[in-house]
Amino acid sequence: MKKAQKHEVQVSGSQVRYMADKHLLTPIADRLVKSPVGVLHIKANSLGISHLGVAKEGVELLKEDGGERFESALQHLSQLEVELQEYFSGTRQEFNVSLAPKGTEFQAQVWQALTELGYGRTCSYGDIAEKIKRPKAVRAVGAANGANPIAIIVPCHRVIGKNGKLTGYAYGLNMKQQLLSLEGESSGS
């Protein structure tokens, strides 16, 4: 049996673990949370939050299985719920909940760079590519941004076009604009 590879990246005070062991990263608890941008679906495993996105219509919550790992996942969900309320009320600019998304090392670099982009700041894919010292990887940065499983906390909504205009967003340009307006966005890093 292969030993799990582990890559750790510090993200805005949150410990993010990228591990090859998919069993540990499988969500075991989830919750629906009402927000000003719609109902959010958050998922967690015992290591941290693994997903944050807009809930799909008719979404079914995971079956609760109890146990120590499940209790740990519930703690992450509860912490994030409080932090999201604070974010949407304008009293929180950084998240402290532990994160545990599935991703490659390259995606981890992109997501890390996104979290280092301050609250209310925007940048382009090219800016992120430069930041991670991969200036020719603009398209790959765009793909990693689009694969981000943890919206808002890993703030892919802060990426705009090189020309300063809004570009695509998994949950629609309306939500992207709402988040940027909430943060009082300004260009630059």
Backbone as a chain_set.jsonl record, in Angstrom:
{"seq": "MKKAQKHEVQVSGSQVRYMADKHLLTPIADRLVKSPVGVLHIKANSLGISHLGVAKEGVELLKEDGGERFESALQHLSQLEVELQEYFSGTRQEFNVSLAPKGTEFQAQVWQALTELGYGRTCSYGDIAEKIKRPKAVRAVGAANGANPIAIIVPCHRVIGKNGKLTGYAYGLNMKQQLLSLEGESSGS", "coords": {"N": [[0.84, -1.183, 0.0], [0.564, 2.201, -0.882], [2.164, 4.94, 0.671], [0.566, 7.824, 1.914], [1.027, 10.869, 0.266], [1.871, 14.051, 1.486], [1.124, 17.428, 1.407], [1.524, 20.501, 2.763], [0.087, 23.681, 3.165], [0.023, 26.963, 4.255], [-2.838, 28.834, 4.751], [-4.215, 31.828, 5.027], [-4.173, 31.749, 7.895], [-5.363, 29.309, 8.178], [-4.862, 25.819, 8.231], [-4.06, 23.974, 5.486], [-4.383, 20.876, 3.994], [-3.074, 18.875, 1.545], [-3.527, 15.807, 0.388], [-2.666, 12.578, -0.816], [-4.155, 10.49, 0.029], [-7.199, 9.651, -0.525], [-9.289, 8.693, 0.986], [-9.152, 9.932, 3.502], [-9.8, 12.51, 2.727], [-12.392, 12.419, 1.892], [-15.591, 13.805, 2.067], [-17.471, 13.72, 5.073], [-19.46, 14.872, 6.439], [-21.996, 17.341, 6.082], [-23.649, 20.495, 5.404], [-26.319, 22.814, 4.941], [-26.368, 26.282, 4.407], [-27.877, 29.372, 4.827], [-27.376, 32.378, 3.019], [-26.556, 35.788, 1.996], [-26.026, 35.518, -0.719], [-27.33, 33.309, -1.561], [-28.321, 29.855, -0.902], [-25.836, 28.043, 0.651], [-23.756, 25.183, 0.26], [-21.904, 23.313, 2.35], [-19.183, 21.14, 2.926], [-17.399, 18.786, 4.912], [-14.515, 17.021, 6.165], [-12.682, 15.037, 8.52], [-10.364, 16.506, 8.645], [-10.85, 19.105, 7.81], [-12.617, 21.76, 6.034], [-13.916, 20.728, 2.969], [-15.398, 21.447, 0.799], [-17.157, 24.234, -0.486], [-19.823, 25.748, -1.782], [-22.483, 26.973, -3.941], [-25.617, 25.659, -3.176], [-27.049, 22.979, -4.955], [-30.208, 22.581, -6.537], [-32.461, 20.466, -4.868], [-30.525, 19.073, -3.489], [-29.132, 16.396, -1.643], [-28.342, 15.742, 1.676], [-25.41, 14.34, 3.221], [-25.376, 11.056, 4.68], [-25.414, 10.716, 8.132], [-22.836, 9.3, 10.075], [-21.708, 9.177, 12.561], [-19.209, 8.857, 15.21], [-15.701, 9.591, 15.971], [-14.258, 10.906, 13.876], [-16.395, 11.973, 12.471], [-17.472, 13.763, 14.346], [-15.395, 15.616, 14.506], [-15.498, 16.66, 11.912], [-18.013, 17.888, 12.049], [-17.427, 19.94, 13.854], [-15.749, 21.559, 12.287], [-17.611, 22.374, 10.355], [-19.425, 23.85, 11.938], [-17.752, 25.91, 12.87], [-17.12, 27.171, 10.427], [-19.65, 28.031, 9.643], [-20.2, 30.084, 11.499], [-18.057, 31.814, 10.871], [-18.711, 32.468, 8.215], [-21.112, 33.892, 8.612], [-20.057, 36.122, 9.913], [-18.375, 37.107, 7.894], [-20.246, 37.815, 5.876], [-21.596, 39.773, 7.267], [-19.772, 41.724, 7.333], [-17.777, 41.826, 9.255], [-15.625, 40.117, 9.221], [-12.61, 39.424, 7.585], [-10.744, 37.522, 6.998], [-10.517, 33.959, 6.968], [-10.395, 31.373, 9.415], [-10.868, 28.697, 9.697], [-9.979, 25.253, 9.323], [-8.859, 23.881, 6.245], [-9.413, 21.384, 3.752], [-9.118, 20.611, 0.899], [-9.36, 18.62, -2.147], [-6.736, 18.358, -4.389], [-4.154, 19.1, -6.836], [-0.556, 19.617, -6.566], [0.086, 21.877, -8.069], [-2.429, 23.146, -8.266], [-2.723, 23.686, -5.556], [-0.74, 25.614, -5.207], [-1.793, 27.721, -6.73], [-4.234, 28.171, -5.381], [-3.236, 28.907, -2.898], [-1.95, 31.301, -3.582], [-4.192, 32.796, -4.271], [-5.432, 33.065, -1.771], [-3.699, 34.763, -0.567], [-4.202, 37.139, -1.68], [-5.403, 40.104, -0.746], [-8.366, 40.955, 1.158], [-10.976, 42.401, -0.623], [-9.366, 43.014, -2.777], [-8.361, 42.67, -6.205], [-7.235, 40.667, -9.017], [-5.597, 39.424, -12.017], [-5.538, 36.346, -14.001], [-3.009, 36.221, -15.089], [-1.557, 37.735, -13.242], [-1.609, 36.018, -11.035], [-0.239, 33.83, -12.113], [2.295, 34.976, -12.427], [2.873, 35.468, -9.737], [3.169, 32.889, -8.672], [5.431, 32.19, -9.897], [5.259, 31.106, -12.461], [4.961, 32.279, -15.146], [4.086, 31.675, -17.765], [1.998, 30.012, -17.481], [-0.673, 30.81, -17.613], [-3.197, 29.906, -18.605], [-3.383, 27.424, -17.317], [-3.47, 28.312, -14.712], [-5.954, 29.538, -14.797], [-7.544, 27.25, -15.143], [-7.029, 25.9, -12.729], [-8.085, 27.754, -10.974], [-10.762, 27.588, -11.713], [-11.256, 25.018, -10.821], [-11.368, 25.201, -8.129], [-12.545, 24.021, -5.099], [-13.513, 25.307, -2.881], [-15.213, 27.864, -2.569], [-15.325, 31.415, -1.914], [-13.768, 31.296, 0.625], [-11.277, 30.403, -0.394], [-10.558, 32.656, -2.428], [-11.592, 32.766, -5.363], [-13.322, 34.404, -6.646], [-12.181, 36.861, -6.738], [-10.634, 37.108, -8.957], [-10.266, 38.791, -11.921], [-10.735, 39.937, -15.342], [-7.889, 40.753, -17.409], [-8.317, 43.214, -18.462], [-9.743, 44.458, -16.528], [-12.412, 43.839, -16.348], [-15.239, 41.833, -15.281], [-14.857, 38.324, -15.263], [-15.676, 34.902, -16.112], [-17.347, 32.878, -13.626], [-17.897, 30.201, -11.479], [-20.344, 30.198, -10.124], [-21.81, 32.131, -11.331], [-21.832, 35.463, -12.744], [-23.314, 37.378, -11.385], [-23.304, 36.601, -8.645], [-20.556, 36.76, -8.24], [-20.135, 39.52, -8.579], [-21.664, 40.432, -6.407], [-20.149, 39.455, -4.221], [-17.719, 40.813, -4.628], [-18.623, 43.434, -4.374], [-19.486, 43.407, -1.708], [-17.014, 43.18, -0.482], [-15.911, 45.549, -1.242], [-14.212, 45.89, -3.528], [-10.936, 46.534, -4.961], [-8.599, 47.203, -7.551], [-5.511, 45.394, -8.114], [-2.717, 43.922, -6.24]], "CA": [[0.0, 0.0, 0.0], [1.336, 3.428, -0.981], [2.051, 5.899, 1.764], [-0.044, 9.073, 1.456], [1.885, 12.045, 0.161], [1.212, 15.158, 2.158], [1.626, 18.756, 1.098], [0.828, 21.444, 3.629], [0.192, 25.071, 2.764], [-0.668, 27.844, 5.2], [-3.796, 29.669, 4.046], [-4.891, 32.824, 5.864], [-4.345, 31.246, 9.251], [-5.937, 27.965, 8.142], [-3.95, 24.775, 7.767], [-4.63, 23.253, 4.352], [-3.635, 19.653, 3.749], [-3.313, 18.217, 0.27], [-3.041, 14.452, 0.628], [-3.025, 11.595, -1.828], [-5.08, 9.544, 0.653], [-8.542, 10.158, -0.798], [-10.198, 8.28, 2.052], [-9.161, 10.98, 4.528], [-10.366, 13.738, 2.189], [-13.788, 12.225, 1.548], [-16.488, 14.489, 3.0], [-18.281, 12.818, 5.893], [-20.549, 15.649, 7.029], [-22.272, 18.55, 5.322], [-24.669, 21.377, 5.963], [-26.79, 23.908, 4.093], [-26.311, 27.536, 5.152], [-28.455, 30.503, 4.096], [-26.486, 33.538, 2.943], [-27.062, 36.816, 1.089], [-25.817, 35.133, -2.116], [-28.055, 32.069, -1.791], [-28.062, 28.763, 0.033], [-24.512, 27.466, 0.439], [-23.581, 23.789, 0.665], [-20.543, 23.122, 2.839], [-18.848, 19.755, 3.256], [-16.165, 18.671, 5.694], [-14.021, 15.734, 6.628], [-12.091, 15.236, 9.848], [-9.23, 17.43, 8.535], [-11.304, 20.473, 7.581], [-13.629, 22.004, 5.007], [-13.49, 20.192, 1.677], [-16.222, 22.028, -0.266], [-18.074, 25.34, -0.194], [-20.384, 26.234, -3.036], [-23.92, 27.201, -3.94], [-26.342, 24.387, -3.137], [-27.834, 22.628, -6.132], [-31.6, 22.299, -6.203], [-32.725, 19.076, -4.531], [-29.334, 18.437, -2.929], [-29.363, 15.52, -0.494], [-27.231, 15.792, 2.617], [-24.757, 13.061, 3.494], [-25.912, 10.283, 5.797], [-24.551, 10.833, 9.314], [-22.379, 7.991, 10.542], [-21.193, 9.269, 13.93], [-17.798, 8.562, 15.422], [-14.778, 10.695, 16.263], [-13.998, 11.665, 12.648], [-17.616, 12.708, 12.157], [-17.562, 14.882, 15.3], [-14.397, 16.593, 14.078], [-16.053, 17.306, 10.716], [-19.087, 18.781, 12.504], [-16.801, 21.128, 14.45], [-15.309, 22.411, 11.176], [-18.812, 22.965, 9.763], [-19.941, 24.871, 12.862], [-16.834, 27.052, 12.851], [-17.277, 27.883, 9.162], [-20.949, 28.702, 9.631], [-20.009, 31.335, 12.249], [-17.157, 32.68, 10.106], [-19.457, 32.981, 7.066], [-22.014, 34.943, 9.109], [-19.22, 37.294, 10.171], [-17.935, 37.606, 6.591], [-21.364, 38.479, 5.206], [-21.988, 40.969, 8.029], [-18.698, 42.7, 7.162], [-16.869, 41.873, 10.407], [-14.519, 39.165, 9.037], [-11.93, 39.532, 6.299], [-9.958, 36.293, 6.828], [-11.107, 32.763, 7.563], [-9.448, 30.599, 10.221], [-11.243, 27.291, 9.699], [-9.06, 24.366, 8.595], [-9.322, 23.509, 4.915], [-8.88, 20.105, 3.278], [-9.61, 20.333, -0.452], [-8.602, 17.701, -2.997], [-6.13, 19.092, -5.485], [-2.759, 18.817, -7.17], [0.389, 20.594, -6.017], [-0.058, 23.119, -8.831], [-3.654, 23.786, -7.795], [-2.441, 24.199, -4.21], [0.012, 26.865, -5.366], [-2.73, 28.743, -7.209], [-5.175, 28.485, -4.303], [-2.472, 29.639, -1.893], [-1.773, 32.668, -4.093], [-5.494, 33.469, -4.159], [-5.711, 33.43, -0.374], [-2.796, 35.849, -0.186], [-4.756, 38.352, -2.258], [-6.152, 40.684, 0.363], [-9.804, 41.235, 1.142], [-11.322, 43.558, -1.426], [-8.393, 43.229, -3.853], [-8.568, 41.808, -7.363], [-6.072, 40.452, -9.881], [-5.879, 38.621, -13.21], [-4.866, 35.047, -14.037], [-1.604, 36.518, -15.339], [-0.955, 38.162, -11.973], [-1.424, 34.811, -10.213], [0.838, 33.061, -12.752], [3.547, 35.651, -12.052], [3.085, 35.295, -8.298], [3.651, 31.528, -8.388], [6.65, 32.041, -10.709], [4.941, 30.305, -13.647], [4.34, 33.315, -15.967], [3.489, 31.154, -19.0], [0.942, 29.061, -17.109], [-1.901, 31.582, -17.39], [-4.377, 29.044, -18.815], [-3.404, 26.429, -16.236], [-3.944, 29.039, -13.528], [-7.4, 29.663, -14.981], [-8.149, 25.939, -14.891], [-6.946, 25.644, -11.281], [-9.052, 28.663, -10.362], [-12.073, 27.008, -11.974], [-11.386, 23.755, -10.081], [-11.383, 25.503, -6.698], [-13.735, 23.463, -4.463], [-13.89, 26.046, -1.668], [-15.495, 29.254, -2.934], [-15.313, 32.467, -0.896], [-12.585, 31.203, 1.492], [-10.215, 30.468, -1.396], [-11.372, 33.665, -3.119], [-11.478, 32.801, -6.816], [-14.165, 35.495, -7.139], [-11.356, 38.072, -6.833], [-9.902, 37.113, -10.224], [-11.001, 39.486, -12.979], [-9.999, 39.988, -16.598], [-6.73, 41.637, -17.516], [-8.854, 44.526, -18.801], [-10.486, 44.972, -15.38], [-13.821, 43.429, -16.399], [-15.557, 40.545, -14.666], [-14.754, 37.134, -16.108], [-16.501, 33.804, -15.633], [-17.34, 32.43, -12.232], [-18.691, 28.965, -11.415], [-21.684, 30.446, -9.588], [-22.4, 33.229, -12.086], [-21.251, 36.794, -12.57], [-24.089, 38.123, -10.395], [-22.756, 36.287, -7.324], [-19.196, 37.303, -8.203], [-20.272, 40.959, -8.348], [-22.136, 40.609, -5.026], [-19.023, 39.234, -3.312], [-16.77, 41.917, -4.798], [-19.25, 44.63, -3.795], [-19.417, 43.237, -0.255], [-15.632, 43.413, -0.068], [-15.449, 46.864, -1.671], [-13.015, 45.543, -4.299], [-10.048, 47.49, -5.628], [-7.635, 46.484, -8.393], [-4.122, 45.274, -7.666], [-2.491, 42.965, -5.152]], "C": [[0.883, 1.243, 0.0], [1.101, 4.312, 0.226], [1.489, 7.203, 1.199], [0.991, 10.179, 1.4], [1.137, 13.203, 0.795], [1.904, 16.456, 1.788], [0.836, 19.715, 1.972], [1.115, 22.86, 3.179], [-0.571, 25.9, 3.781], [-1.583, 28.772, 4.415], [-4.523, 30.556, 5.033], [-5.157, 32.309, 7.27], [-4.935, 29.848, 9.306], [-4.896, 26.98, 7.644], [-4.649, 24.004, 6.657], [-3.777, 22.033, 4.092], [-4.042, 19.084, 2.395], [-2.71, 16.833, 0.403], [-3.501, 13.538, -0.491], [-4.041, 10.594, -1.279], [-6.504, 10.08, 0.529], [-9.537, 9.785, 0.287], [-10.293, 9.364, 3.127], [-9.827, 12.256, 4.043], [-11.828, 13.604, 1.793], [-14.675, 12.943, 2.56], [-17.329, 13.483, 3.777], [-19.409, 13.55, 6.602], [-20.761, 16.879, 6.16], [-23.446, 19.303, 5.918], [-25.059, 22.396, 4.894], [-26.855, 25.161, 4.952], [-26.904, 28.639, 4.288], [-27.486, 31.673, 4.15], [-27.103, 34.581, 2.012], [-26.892, 36.471, -0.395], [-26.52, 33.817, -2.463], [-27.724, 31.025, -0.744], [-26.725, 28.125, -0.337], [-24.477, 26.039, 0.961], [-22.129, 23.641, 1.089], [-20.357, 21.668, 3.242], [-17.533, 19.748, 4.017], [-15.801, 17.214, 5.899], [-13.338, 16.004, 7.963], [-10.925, 16.221, 9.831], [-9.651, 18.882, 8.355], [-12.379, 20.548, 6.515], [-13.097, 21.509, 3.663], [-14.278, 20.786, 0.514], [-17.061, 23.167, 0.295], [-18.538, 25.874, -1.53], [-21.869, 26.474, -2.889], [-24.612, 25.844, -4.012], [-27.117, 24.181, -4.432], [-29.248, 22.298, -5.677], [-31.78, 20.802, -5.945], [-31.542, 18.338, -3.942], [-29.717, 17.575, -1.727], [-28.132, 15.554, 0.39], [-26.681, 14.389, 2.854], [-25.401, 12.374, 4.691], [-24.927, 10.35, 6.962], [-24.148, 9.446, 9.8], [-21.793, 8.015, 11.948], [-19.709, 8.98, 14.015], [-16.954, 9.809, 15.583], [-14.495, 11.551, 15.027], [-15.203, 12.514, 12.277], [-17.753, 13.924, 13.069], [-16.586, 15.988, 14.932], [-14.904, 17.363, 12.856], [-17.156, 18.283, 11.102], [-18.529, 20.055, 13.127], [-16.333, 22.089, 13.363], [-16.508, 23.111, 10.532], [-19.358, 24.09, 10.638], [-19.064, 26.112, 12.864], [-17.016, 27.86, 11.569], [-18.604, 28.625, 9.113], [-20.858, 30.051, 10.349], [-19.151, 32.307, 11.438], [-17.846, 33.25, 8.865], [-20.429, 34.08, 7.482], [-21.24, 36.234, 9.338], [-18.747, 37.925, 8.856], [-19.06, 38.399, 5.924], [-21.864, 39.707, 5.965], [-20.905, 42.045, 7.961], [-17.713, 42.778, 8.306], [-15.696, 40.898, 10.295], [-13.938, 39.328, 7.64], [-11.053, 38.322, 6.002], [-10.668, 35.148, 7.531], [-10.027, 31.976, 8.29], [-9.745, 29.107, 10.247], [-10.212, 26.486, 8.904], [-9.688, 23.958, 7.272], [-8.667, 22.21, 4.489], [-9.442, 19.779, 1.896], [-8.768, 19.273, -1.153], [-8.027, 18.534, -4.128], [-4.692, 18.678, -5.706], [-1.857, 19.857, -6.506], [0.268, 21.927, -6.749], [-1.315, 23.866, -8.388], [-3.442, 24.391, -6.416], [-1.683, 25.518, -4.283], [-0.911, 28.002, -5.788], [-3.675, 29.153, -6.086], [-4.486, 29.259, -3.191], [-2.313, 31.097, -2.322], [-3.079, 33.452, -3.995], [-5.757, 33.922, -2.729], [-4.815, 34.558, 0.11], [-3.23, 37.185, -0.777], [-5.7, 38.942, -1.22], [-7.634, 40.89, 0.092], [-10.055, 42.497, 0.318], [-10.361, 43.865, -2.555], [-8.713, 42.271, -5.0], [-7.27, 41.677, -8.149], [-6.519, 39.648, -11.094], [-5.197, 37.256, -13.087], [-3.37, 35.248, -14.246], [-0.877, 36.941, -14.078], [-0.665, 36.96, -11.079], [-0.278, 33.977, -10.784], [2.2, 33.662, -12.409], [3.882, 35.377, -10.588], [3.643, 33.913, -7.964], [4.874, 31.171, -9.243], [6.462, 31.068, -11.877], [4.257, 31.233, -14.665], [3.679, 32.826, -17.255], [2.309, 30.227, -18.726], [-0.404, 29.743, -16.87], [-3.149, 30.712, -17.553], [-4.503, 27.987, -17.721], [-3.868, 27.067, -14.932], [-5.455, 29.206, -13.608], [-8.123, 28.359, -14.691], [-8.134, 25.611, -13.401], [-7.943, 26.517, -10.532], [-10.464, 28.096, -10.517], [-12.323, 25.713, -11.22], [-11.448, 23.967, -8.574], [-12.658, 24.959, -6.045], [-14.246, 24.27, -3.267], [-14.049, 27.526, -2.001], [-15.457, 30.146, -1.693], [-14.047, 32.418, -0.049], [-11.313, 31.206, 0.649], [-10.837, 31.354, -2.482], [-11.167, 33.787, -4.629], [-12.362, 33.893, -7.417], [-13.377, 36.792, -7.308], [-10.532, 38.138, -8.114], [-10.793, 37.735, -11.296], [-10.149, 39.483, -14.241], [-8.845, 40.975, -16.544], [-7.17, 43.083, -17.782], [-9.681, 45.143, -17.668], [-11.954, 44.582, -15.35], [-14.008, 42.075, -15.721], [-15.435, 39.434, -15.695], [-15.589, 36.04, -15.467], [-16.303, 33.43, -14.178], [-18.295, 31.252, -12.147], [-20.131, 29.208, -10.971], [-22.337, 31.671, -10.211], [-21.803, 34.589, -11.746], [-22.011, 37.633, -11.548], [-23.55, 37.876, -8.985], [-21.347, 36.858, -7.181], [-19.248, 38.799, -7.894], [-20.742, 41.24, -6.925], [-20.983, 40.473, -4.034], [-18.013, 40.374, -3.407], [-17.329, 43.212, -4.21], [-19.205, 44.581, -2.275], [-18.025, 43.597, 0.258], [-15.118, 44.798, -0.462], [-14.191, 46.762, -2.497], [-12.259, 46.736, -4.849], [-9.01, 46.698, -6.408], [-6.248, 46.456, -7.793], [-3.978, 44.328, -6.509], [-1.789, 43.55, -3.986]], "O": [[1.831, 1.338, 0.779], [-0.015, 4.418, 0.734], [1.894, 7.636, 0.121], [1.735, 10.404, 2.355], [-0.081, 13.32, 0.657], [3.129, 16.56, 1.852], [-0.394, 19.733, 1.921], [2.252, 23.2, 2.852], [-1.702, 25.562, 4.13], [-1.123, 29.439, 3.489], [-5.362, 30.079, 5.798], [-6.274, 32.433, 7.771], [-5.001, 29.254, 10.382], [-4.133, 27.288, 6.728], [-5.721, 23.44, 6.875], [-2.556, 22.149, 3.979], [-5.223, 18.845, 2.141], [-1.492, 16.703, 0.521], [-4.589, 13.706, -1.042], [-4.718, 9.919, -2.055], [-6.961, 10.859, 1.365], [-10.527, 10.489, 0.488], [-11.384, 9.677, 3.604], [-10.365, 13.014, 4.85], [-12.445, 14.592, 1.394], [-14.543, 12.729, 3.765], [-17.837, 12.516, 3.21], [-20.222, 12.93, 7.288], [-19.814, 17.399, 5.57], [-24.138, 18.815, 6.812], [-24.244, 22.787, 4.059], [-27.333, 25.12, 6.086], [-26.486, 28.826, 3.145], [-26.857, 31.933, 5.176], [-28.072, 34.286, 1.314], [-27.55, 37.074, -1.242], [-26.317, 33.276, -3.551], [-26.95, 31.273, 0.181], [-26.508, 27.721, -1.48], [-25.095, 25.724, 1.978], [-21.222, 23.824, 0.277], [-21.249, 21.047, 3.819], [-16.666, 20.593, 3.795], [-16.636, 16.313, 5.82], [-13.424, 17.119, 8.477], [-10.531, 16.724, 10.884], [-8.901, 19.794, 8.705], [-12.976, 19.539, 6.14], [-11.975, 21.828, 3.27], [-13.872, 20.645, -0.64], [-17.602, 23.079, 1.397], [-17.743, 26.39, -2.316], [-22.448, 26.21, -1.835], [-24.236, 24.987, -4.811], [-27.759, 25.102, -4.938], [-29.458, 21.799, -4.571], [-31.304, 19.972, -6.72], [-31.542, 17.108, -3.894], [-30.528, 17.981, -0.895], [-27.008, 15.411, -0.092], [-27.387, 13.391, 2.707], [-25.908, 13.031, 5.6], [-23.74, 10.072, 6.792], [-24.976, 8.544, 9.924], [-21.418, 6.966, 12.473], [-19.032, 8.872, 12.992], [-17.416, 10.929, 15.367], [-14.491, 12.779, 15.112], [-15.052, 13.646, 11.82], [-18.115, 15.005, 12.604], [-16.917, 17.169, 15.036], [-14.751, 18.582, 12.782], [-17.234, 19.381, 10.551], [-19.096, 21.133, 12.948], [-16.498, 23.301, 13.496], [-16.437, 24.295, 10.202], [-19.712, 25.157, 10.136], [-19.567, 27.235, 12.859], [-17.063, 29.09, 11.61], [-18.67, 29.738, 8.592], [-21.383, 31.05, 9.858], [-19.482, 33.488, 11.33], [-17.593, 34.397, 8.497], [-20.559, 35.088, 6.787], [-21.715, 37.316, 8.994], [-18.725, 39.149, 8.73], [-18.848, 39.521, 5.462], [-22.487, 40.587, 5.373], [-21.093, 43.15, 8.469], [-16.889, 43.692, 8.346], [-14.852, 40.856, 11.19], [-14.665, 39.365, 6.647], [-10.657, 38.121, 4.854], [-11.331, 35.338, 8.55], [-8.882, 31.918, 7.84], [-8.946, 28.331, 10.771], [-9.643, 26.981, 7.93], [-10.893, 23.719, 7.188], [-7.508, 21.954, 4.816], [-10.158, 18.79, 1.733], [-7.609, 19.054, -0.801], [-8.737, 19.321, -4.754], [-4.089, 17.996, -4.878], [-2.335, 20.849, -5.956], [0.34, 22.987, -6.127], [-1.274, 25.075, -8.161], [-3.927, 25.487, -6.136], [-1.954, 26.436, -3.509], [-0.82, 29.112, -5.264], [-3.896, 30.343, -5.861], [-5.078, 30.164, -2.603], [-2.516, 32.013, -1.525], [-3.069, 34.64, -3.674], [-6.246, 35.028, -2.501], [-5.136, 35.234, 1.087], [-2.695, 38.234, -0.421], [-6.699, 38.316, -0.865], [-8.076, 40.985, -1.053], [-9.422, 43.53, 0.537], [-10.518, 44.881, -3.232], [-9.268, 41.193, -4.785], [-6.335, 42.459, -7.976], [-7.677, 39.241, -11.188], [-4.385, 37.035, -12.188], [-2.555, 34.537, -13.657], [0.273, 36.563, -13.858], [0.388, 36.886, -10.446], [0.559, 33.474, -10.034], [3.15, 32.931, -12.131], [5.029, 35.09, -10.245], [4.488, 33.778, -7.079], [5.293, 30.015, -9.303], [7.368, 30.315, -12.233], [3.099, 31.006, -15.016], [2.796, 33.502, -17.783], [1.693, 29.715, -19.661], [-1.184, 29.306, -16.025], [-4.059, 30.776, -16.726], [-5.605, 27.694, -17.256], [-4.574, 26.439, -14.143], [-6.157, 29.039, -12.611], [-9.186, 28.355, -14.07], [-9.12, 25.101, -12.869], [-8.57, 26.072, -9.57], [-11.26, 28.12, -9.578], [-13.476, 25.341, -10.998], [-11.57, 23.001, -7.821], [-13.753, 25.394, -6.402], [-15.293, 23.952, -2.704], [-13.154, 28.334, -1.755], [-15.549, 29.663, -0.564], [-13.312, 33.405, -0.003], [-10.372, 31.939, 0.952], [-11.557, 30.863, -3.351], [-10.634, 34.785, -5.113], [-12.174, 34.27, -8.574], [-13.855, 37.725, -7.954], [-9.811, 39.11, -8.339], [-11.908, 37.278, -11.548], [-8.987, 39.078, -14.216], [-8.833, 41.905, -15.738], [-6.499, 44.038, -17.389], [-10.251, 46.222, -17.828], [-12.672, 44.956, -14.422], [-13.074, 41.283, -15.603], [-15.851, 39.581, -16.845], [-16.148, 36.237, -14.388], [-15.241, 33.639, -13.592], [-19.396, 31.309, -12.694], [-21.04, 28.497, -11.4], [-23.313, 32.194, -9.674], [-21.339, 34.832, -10.632], [-21.425, 38.507, -10.91], [-23.358, 38.819, -8.218], [-20.988, 37.379, -6.125], [-18.499, 39.289, -7.05], [-20.271, 42.189, -6.298], [-20.854, 41.279, -3.112], [-17.508, 40.846, -2.388], [-16.589, 43.995, -3.614], [-18.921, 45.587, -1.625], [-17.881, 44.238, 1.299], [-14.019, 45.185, -0.066], [-13.207, 47.449, -2.224], [-12.827, 47.784, -5.157], [-8.587, 45.629, -5.966], [-5.851, 47.363, -7.063], [-4.96, 43.961, -5.864], [-1.538, 42.853, -3.003]]}, "num_chains": 1, "name": "protein.A"}
